Every structure is written in C-alpha cells, then in structure tokens.
Coordinates of C-alpha atoms in Angstrom, one line a residue:
M711 CA -6.2 19.9 -9.5
I712 CA -7.1 20.7 -5.9
D713 CA -6.0 24.1 -4.6
R714 CA -3.3 23.3 -2.2
R715 CA -3.6 26.7 -0.5
T716 CA -6.8 25.5 1.2
F717 CA -5.3 22.2 2.3
G718 CA -4.2 23.3 5.7
K719 CA -7.6 24.7 6.5
V720 CA -9.4 21.4 6.3
F721 CA -9.5 20.5 9.9
G722 CA -10.5 22.4 13.0
A723 CA -11.4 20.4 16.1
G724 CA -14.5 18.3 16.9
A725 CA -17.2 19.6 14.7
A726 CA -15.0 20.0 11.7
A727 CA -13.8 16.4 12.0
A728 CA -17.4 15.2 12.3
S729 CA -18.4 17.1 9.1
L730 CA -15.6 15.4 7.2
A731 CA -17.1 12.1 8.2
G732 CA -20.4 13.0 6.7
L733 CA -18.7 14.0 3.5
S734 CA -16.6 10.8 3.1
G735 CA -18.8 8.1 4.7
L736 CA -16.2 7.4 7.5
A737 CA -17.2 6.9 11.1
A738 CA -17.0 10.3 12.9
P739 CA -14.7 10.6 15.9
S740 CA -15.9 12.1 19.2
A741 CA -14.9 15.7 19.9
S742 CA -12.3 14.4 22.4
A743 CA -10.6 12.4 19.6
A744 CA -10.2 15.3 17.2
A745 CA -6.8 16.6 16.6
P746 CA -5.3 19.7 18.1
N747 CA -3.7 22.1 15.7
R748 CA -0.1 21.3 15.5
P749 CA 2.7 21.5 12.9
Q750 CA 3.2 18.4 10.7
P751 CA 6.0 17.3 8.4
G752 CA 5.9 19.7 5.5
G753 CA 2.9 21.6 6.9
G754 CA -0.6 20.8 5.9
P755 CA -3.8 19.6 7.7
T756 CA -3.9 18.3 11.3
V757 CA -5.5 15.1 12.4
T758 CA -4.2 12.8 15.1
P759 CA -3.4 9.3 13.8
G760 CA -6.3 7.1 14.9
T761 CA -8.9 9.8 14.8
Y762 CA -11.0 7.7 12.4
T763 CA -11.7 4.1 13.0
S764 CA -14.0 2.9 10.2
F765 CA -14.7 3.4 6.5
G766 CA -18.4 2.4 7.0
A767 CA -20.0 0.1 4.5
L768 CA -17.6 -1.1 1.8
K769 CA -18.4 -1.5 -1.9
Q770 CA -17.8 -4.5 -4.1
V771 CA -17.1 -4.7 -7.8
H772 CA -16.2 -7.4 -10.3
A773 CA -12.8 -6.6 -11.8
G774 CA -11.0 -9.2 -13.8
V775 CA -10.6 -12.5 -11.9
L776 CA -11.6 -10.8 -8.6
S777 CA -14.6 -9.3 -6.8
I778 CA -12.8 -6.4 -5.2
G779 CA -13.9 -4.9 -1.9
Y780 CA -13.1 -1.3 -1.5
A781 CA -13.8 1.8 0.5
E782 CA -14.8 5.0 -1.3
A783 CA -14.8 8.6 0.1
G784 CA -15.4 12.0 -1.4
P785 CA -17.5 13.3 -4.3
A786 CA -18.1 10.8 -7.1
D787 CA -17.1 13.4 -9.7
G788 CA -13.9 14.4 -7.9
P789 CA -10.4 13.7 -9.3
P790 CA -9.7 10.1 -8.4
V791 CA -7.0 8.9 -6.0
I792 CA -6.3 5.2 -5.5
L793 CA -4.6 4.3 -2.2
L794 CA -2.8 0.9 -2.0
H795 CA -1.9 -0.9 1.1
G796 CA 0.9 -3.4 1.9
W797 CA 1.5 -6.5 4.0
P798 CA 0.6 -7.3 6.8
Y799 CA -1.9 -4.4 6.6
D800 CA -5.1 -3.5 4.9
I801 CA -7.3 -0.6 3.9
H802 CA -7.3 0.8 7.5
S803 CA -3.8 2.2 6.8
F804 CA -5.7 5.0 5.0
V805 CA -8.5 5.5 7.4
D806 CA -7.2 8.9 8.4
V807 CA -5.8 9.8 5.0
A808 CA -9.1 9.3 3.1
P809 CA -11.2 12.0 4.8
L810 CA -8.4 14.5 4.4
L811 CA -8.4 14.0 0.7
A812 CA -12.1 13.7 0.4
A813 CA -12.5 17.1 2.1
Q814 CA -10.3 18.5 -0.6
G815 CA -12.7 17.2 -3.3
Y816 CA -10.9 14.0 -4.3
R817 CA -12.7 10.8 -5.1
V818 CA -10.8 8.4 -2.9
I819 CA -10.7 4.6 -3.7
V820 CA -9.1 2.2 -1.2
P821 CA -9.2 -1.4 -2.3
H822 CA -8.3 -4.6 -0.5
L823 CA -5.6 -6.3 -2.4
R824 CA -6.1 -9.9 -3.5
G825 CA -6.2 -12.2 -0.5
H826 CA -7.2 -9.5 1.9
G827 CA -10.5 -8.3 3.5
T828 CA -13.6 -8.7 1.3
T829 CA -11.7 -9.2 -2.0
R830 CA -12.4 -12.6 -3.4
F831 CA -11.5 -14.7 -6.4
R832 CA -14.5 -15.1 -8.6
S833 CA -13.6 -18.8 -9.4
P834 CA -12.2 -21.5 -7.2
K835 CA -10.2 -22.7 -10.2
T836 CA -8.1 -19.5 -10.5
F837 CA -4.4 -19.8 -9.7
R838 CA -3.8 -18.0 -6.4
N839 CA -1.0 -16.0 -7.9
A840 CA 0.6 -13.0 -6.3
Q841 CA 3.5 -12.2 -8.6
Q842 CA 4.0 -8.4 -8.9
S843 CA 2.5 -8.0 -12.3
V844 CA -0.9 -9.5 -11.5
V845 CA -1.4 -7.3 -8.4
A846 CA -0.8 -4.3 -10.7
L847 CA -3.2 -5.7 -13.3
D848 CA -5.8 -6.1 -10.5
V849 CA -5.7 -2.3 -10.0
I850 CA -6.0 -1.7 -13.8
A851 CA -9.0 -4.0 -13.8
L852 CA -10.5 -2.0 -10.9
M853 CA -10.0 1.2 -12.7
N854 CA -11.7 -0.2 -15.7
A855 CA -14.6 -1.5 -13.7
L856 CA -15.1 1.9 -12.0
R857 CA -14.5 3.7 -15.4
I858 CA -11.5 5.6 -14.0
E859 CA -9.3 6.5 -16.9
K860 CA -6.5 8.1 -14.9
A861 CA -5.8 8.5 -11.2
V862 CA -3.2 9.6 -8.7
L863 CA -1.7 6.4 -7.3
A864 CA -0.3 6.3 -3.8
G865 CA 0.9 3.4 -1.7
Y866 CA 3.5 1.7 0.5
D867 CA 5.0 -1.7 0.7
W868 CA 3.1 -4.0 -1.8
G869 CA 1.1 -0.9 -2.7
S870 CA 4.2 1.1 -3.6
R871 CA 5.4 -1.7 -5.9
T872 CA 2.0 -2.0 -7.5
A873 CA 1.7 1.8 -8.1
D874 CA 5.3 1.9 -9.4
I875 CA 4.5 -0.8 -11.9
I876 CA 1.4 1.0 -13.2
A877 CA 3.3 4.3 -13.4
A878 CA 6.2 2.7 -15.3
V879 CA 4.2 0.4 -17.7
W880 CA 0.9 2.2 -18.1
P881 CA 1.7 5.9 -17.5
E882 CA -1.4 6.9 -19.3
R883 CA -3.4 5.5 -16.3
C884 CA -1.3 7.3 -13.7
K885 CA -1.6 11.0 -13.3
A886 CA 1.0 11.2 -10.5
L887 CA 2.6 8.9 -8.0
V888 CA 3.3 8.8 -4.2
S889 CA 5.6 5.9 -3.4
V890 CA 6.9 5.0 0.0
T891 CA 10.4 3.6 0.0
G892 CA 10.8 4.8 -3.6
Y893 CA 11.3 2.3 -6.4
L894 CA 10.2 -1.2 -5.5
I895 CA 9.8 -3.0 -8.8
T896 CA 11.3 -6.5 -8.3
N897 CA 14.1 -8.1 -10.3
R898 CA 14.2 -11.7 -9.3
E899 CA 17.8 -12.2 -10.5
S900 CA 19.0 -9.3 -8.4
N901 CA 17.1 -10.8 -5.4
K902 CA 19.4 -13.8 -5.5
M903 CA 22.2 -11.6 -4.2
P904 CA 22.6 -11.4 -0.4
L905 CA 22.0 -8.2 1.5
P906 CA 24.1 -7.0 4.5
P907 CA 23.2 -9.2 7.5
K908 CA 21.2 -6.6 9.3
A909 CA 19.0 -6.1 6.2
E910 CA 18.6 -9.9 5.8
W911 CA 17.5 -10.1 9.4
A912 CA 14.7 -7.6 8.8
W913 CA 13.4 -9.9 6.1
W914 CA 13.2 -13.0 8.4
Y915 CA 9.6 -13.8 7.5
Q916 CA 10.4 -13.9 3.8
Y917 CA 12.7 -16.9 4.5
Y918 CA 10.3 -18.4 7.0
F919 CA 7.6 -18.4 4.4
A920 CA 9.8 -20.3 2.0
T921 CA 9.4 -23.4 4.2
E922 CA 6.5 -25.7 5.0
R923 CA 7.0 -24.8 8.7
G924 CA 6.5 -21.2 7.7
R925 CA 3.3 -22.0 5.8
L926 CA 1.9 -23.8 8.8
G927 CA 3.0 -20.9 11.1
L928 CA 1.3 -18.3 8.9
E929 CA -1.9 -20.4 8.8
E930 CA -2.0 -21.0 12.5
N931 CA -0.6 -17.8 13.8
R932 CA -1.5 -15.2 11.2
H933 CA -2.6 -12.5 13.7
D934 CA 0.3 -13.0 16.1
L935 CA 2.8 -13.1 13.3
A936 CA 1.4 -9.9 11.8
R937 CA 1.5 -8.1 15.1
L938 CA 5.2 -9.0 15.5
V939 CA 5.9 -7.6 12.1
W940 CA 4.0 -4.4 12.9
E941 CA 6.1 -3.9 16.0
F942 CA 9.3 -4.4 14.2
N943 CA 8.4 -2.4 11.2
S944 CA 7.2 0.6 13.2
P945 CA 9.3 0.9 16.4
T946 CA 8.0 4.3 17.3
W947 CA 4.3 3.7 16.6
D948 CA 2.3 3.1 19.8
F949 CA -0.8 1.5 18.2
D950 CA -3.4 -0.1 20.4
D951 CA -5.2 -3.5 20.3
A952 CA -8.3 -2.1 18.6
T953 CA -6.2 -0.6 15.8
F954 CA -4.5 -3.8 15.1
N955 CA -7.6 -5.9 15.4
R956 CA -9.5 -3.9 12.8
T957 CA -6.8 -4.7 10.3
A958 CA -6.2 -8.3 11.5
A959 CA -9.8 -9.2 10.5
S960 CA -8.7 -8.8 6.9
F961 CA -6.3 -11.7 7.3
D962 CA -9.2 -14.2 7.7
N963 CA -9.7 -14.0 4.0
P964 CA -9.8 -17.6 2.7
D965 CA -6.9 -16.9 0.2
Y966 CA -4.7 -14.9 2.6
V967 CA -2.2 -17.6 3.3
A968 CA -1.9 -18.7 -0.3
I969 CA -1.4 -15.1 -1.6
V970 CA 1.1 -14.1 1.0
L971 CA 3.2 -17.2 0.5
H972 CA 3.2 -17.0 -3.3
N973 CA 4.2 -13.4 -3.2
Y974 CA 7.3 -13.9 -1.1
R975 CA 8.2 -17.3 -2.7
W976 CA 7.9 -15.8 -6.2
R977 CA 10.2 -12.9 -5.3
L978 CA 12.9 -15.4 -4.3
G979 CA 12.4 -17.6 -7.3
L980 CA 11.0 -20.4 -5.3
A981 CA 7.5 -20.3 -6.9
E982 CA 6.5 -19.9 -10.6
G983 CA 4.3 -17.3 -11.9
D984 CA 1.8 -17.4 -14.7
P985 CA 3.5 -17.8 -18.0
R986 CA 1.0 -15.4 -19.6
Y987 CA 2.8 -12.6 -17.8
D988 CA 6.4 -13.6 -18.6
R989 CA 6.9 -10.9 -21.2
L990 CA 5.6 -8.3 -18.7
E991 CA 7.8 -9.6 -16.0
R992 CA 10.9 -9.4 -18.2
R993 CA 10.0 -5.8 -18.9
L994 CA 9.7 -5.1 -15.2
A995 CA 12.9 -6.9 -14.4
A996 CA 14.7 -4.5 -16.7
G997 CA 13.9 -1.7 -14.3
P998 CA 11.8 0.7 -16.4
V999 CA 12.2 4.4 -15.5
I1000 CA 9.1 6.2 -14.2
G1001 CA 8.3 9.4 -15.9
V1002 CA 5.1 10.6 -14.2
P1003 CA 5.3 13.3 -11.5
T1004 CA 6.4 11.6 -8.3
I1005 CA 7.0 12.2 -4.6
T1006 CA 8.8 9.5 -2.7
L1007 CA 8.5 9.2 1.1
D1008 CA 10.8 7.4 3.6
G1009 CA 10.0 6.8 7.2
E1010 CA 13.1 7.5 9.1
A1011 CA 12.4 4.7 11.6
D1012 CA 11.5 2.2 8.8
P1013 CA 13.9 -0.8 9.0
F1014 CA 13.5 -1.2 5.2
T1015 CA 14.3 2.4 4.2
P1016 CA 17.6 2.5 2.3
A1017 CA 20.2 5.0 3.5
G1018 CA 20.9 8.2 1.5
D1019 CA 17.7 10.2 1.6
G1020 CA 16.3 8.7 -1.6
A1021 CA 19.6 8.9 -3.5
L1022 CA 19.7 5.1 -4.1
Y1023 CA 16.6 5.2 -6.3
R1024 CA 16.6 8.8 -7.6
G1025 CA 17.7 7.8 -11.1
K1026 CA 14.6 5.7 -11.5
F1027 CA 12.4 8.8 -11.7
S1028 CA 12.7 11.0 -14.8
G1029 CA 9.8 13.3 -14.3
K1030 CA 9.1 16.1 -11.8
Y1031 CA 10.2 14.7 -8.5
A1032 CA 10.6 15.4 -4.8
H1033 CA 11.7 13.3 -1.9
R1034 CA 10.7 13.6 1.8
T1035 CA 12.0 11.8 4.9
L1036 CA 9.6 11.7 7.8
K1037 CA 11.3 11.9 11.1
G1038 CA 10.3 9.3 13.7
I1039 CA 8.0 7.5 11.3
G1040 CA 8.2 3.7 10.6
H1041 CA 7.0 1.5 7.7
N1042 CA 3.3 2.1 7.8
V1043 CA 3.6 5.7 6.7
P1044 CA -0.1 6.6 5.9
Q1045 CA -1.3 5.3 9.2
E1046 CA 1.5 6.7 11.3
A1047 CA 1.7 10.1 9.5
P1048 CA -1.6 10.6 7.7
E1049 CA -1.2 14.3 7.3
A1050 CA 2.2 14.0 5.6
F1051 CA 0.9 11.3 3.3
A1052 CA -2.2 13.2 2.3
E1053 CA -0.2 16.3 1.7
A1054 CA 2.2 14.4 -0.6
V1055 CA -0.8 13.3 -2.7
V1056 CA -2.1 16.9 -3.0
D1057 CA 1.4 18.3 -3.7
V1058 CA 2.2 15.7 -6.4
D1059 CA -1.1 16.4 -8.1
G1060 CA 0.0 20.0 -8.4
F1061 CA 3.4 19.4 -9.9

C-alpha cells in the first residue's frame, strides 16, 4: 500500500511536473502548463487538467482474442492499478491521473478497450462482440498476459461497468475498486422498462444506434457525434480542440463502429451475445453484490448521475465503502478532475 500521507506532496510546479514525466514515460508539460497549488475535492495532489498531453509510446500484448494496446507508467514492480475508459473516450481520460499514481509508486496500466485505439482483434473471423461480460474478460486476459494476479481497478462509463463485473465475479483479481456512477452491471430485462423522459433524452444516441440510420451516422460522423456527446456529458468542461482530437484518433479503429453498435444494441436486447457467456450473463443480471473495498464517485454535473448522493446503489457494496460527489464535474471524471480520481485510487487502496 502507498503511504497516503505523502500523496499531497507529489506536485510542485514546473520542474516537479517534468520529473514525473520522466518517471512515468508521459510527455512533460512546459513550466507554464504546470499546476498552481490549489485545494482539490478531498485534498490531495495538484495538477491542472490538461497538464499532460501524451502517454508516449504505447505497448501491445496478445491477450485472449485481442492484441491490446495499452499505456504503462510507474515502476514495473509497483502495486498495479488498471484504469478503464468509457465511450466515446479513450486512454487519454487518464493522461493526468497516470503520472500522479506513478509518482506514488504504482504500476499504472491503461488499456484501449476493444474497438478503440491500437487494440485489435487477432482474427478477422472473431465475432465483434461487445456484451458486458466479454469486455470484462478482456481485462482478465490482459492481467493474465501481464502476469498481474490482483490489481486496483478504477473506471468510468464502460470502464466502471467492466471493473464492477470483475470485482463482483472475480474478487480475487480485484484488490479494490473505484467506480464512477456506482453500480453499472446491466440487467437487460430491467432495461426494458422506461426511464423518466429527461433521463431517456440523455440516452438519445442509444436509440439512434438501434437503427440503420444510426449505424450510418456513426460510421460517417464518428468524430462530430462524439464531440456532441462530450459537450452534453460534461457541460462545465471547457476542453479544447487538441484535447478532443487526441482521443478522436482512437475512433478510427476498424472495429469501432461494430463494437459501439453491438454494445448499445445488446443492452437493449436488440442484438444477441455469444451463447458461451449466457451463464455468466445470467449471474450478472441477478445483480451480484460487490464485496471488495470500494469508493464510488459521482460528477455533480453528469447528466447520468442518479440523484441521492449514491444512495440508489449503496446496497450493492458490502465491503468497506465511501462515496464522493464532485462539485461542478461532469461525466468524464478522471479527465475533468484527475486529482480527485487519483486520490480515490490511493484512498481505496488504503481501506
């Protein structure tokens, strides 16, 4: 476990930020880009979102049906942390989180999920499946390929769901969990029930993707559509073109459209999964309780955050637990509030 008392001492200005880049392999910011010392949600280190822009050279490893592209930061013998992104995002959601954790001695692994970035299917014959169980199995395969027995898992959006599944079904592989928006394991029968109109409106793209018109729209307008979702999901986040474009490059993956469409269509019961995982999906649909130490995070400005300060899903976590609501933060929590996200990882590791 990392000593949390040193966590807030990680960053000074300029030179300290550059030294972290040398440690983690990320591109160093200029002195003018370094963060001023300022209080953050829950205390902790200080780094302005957008301080870092690149992970440097990515690694690639065969893991199950995939060749997974991933960024790695920190010492190779450090306690492992796996950071999992969502849609429509990529590994750059963690570009500021990774050096914070690397400077604390963690081995940080940030993989592109299937259909994104440099991750590729190893065979053209493999079903381009994106049901929830296979995405989780991808992470288990990655851990096996990297000989990581157990890790802290932290994610948001698709990444939260994936981390939740591993924590629930394979707790021996998950030391602790940070999950944005709480408990996201999908029950497709429950998904048949309507939400309040405002909540349904927030999910407009899910229904768009259920149509052939939506498939063509995603194919032809993948960057513009993603940017629209970014703006809606994070109404207080003033990201620039360069920040978006770094992530949008990951959408040029040849399997991006197939994976995104299958994920959302499967959730609505409009696409079949792989029958080999039916038993696992039935187990997930039953809503298994998560017993590993957990911190849940909600962005106050996230349109998908349920009301009630985490109360709606509190009963799904039976182990040591804390919930934090981040004021003025939207859906992409690690990129909008990297200090708070990194601090949650360190804190939950110390539970």
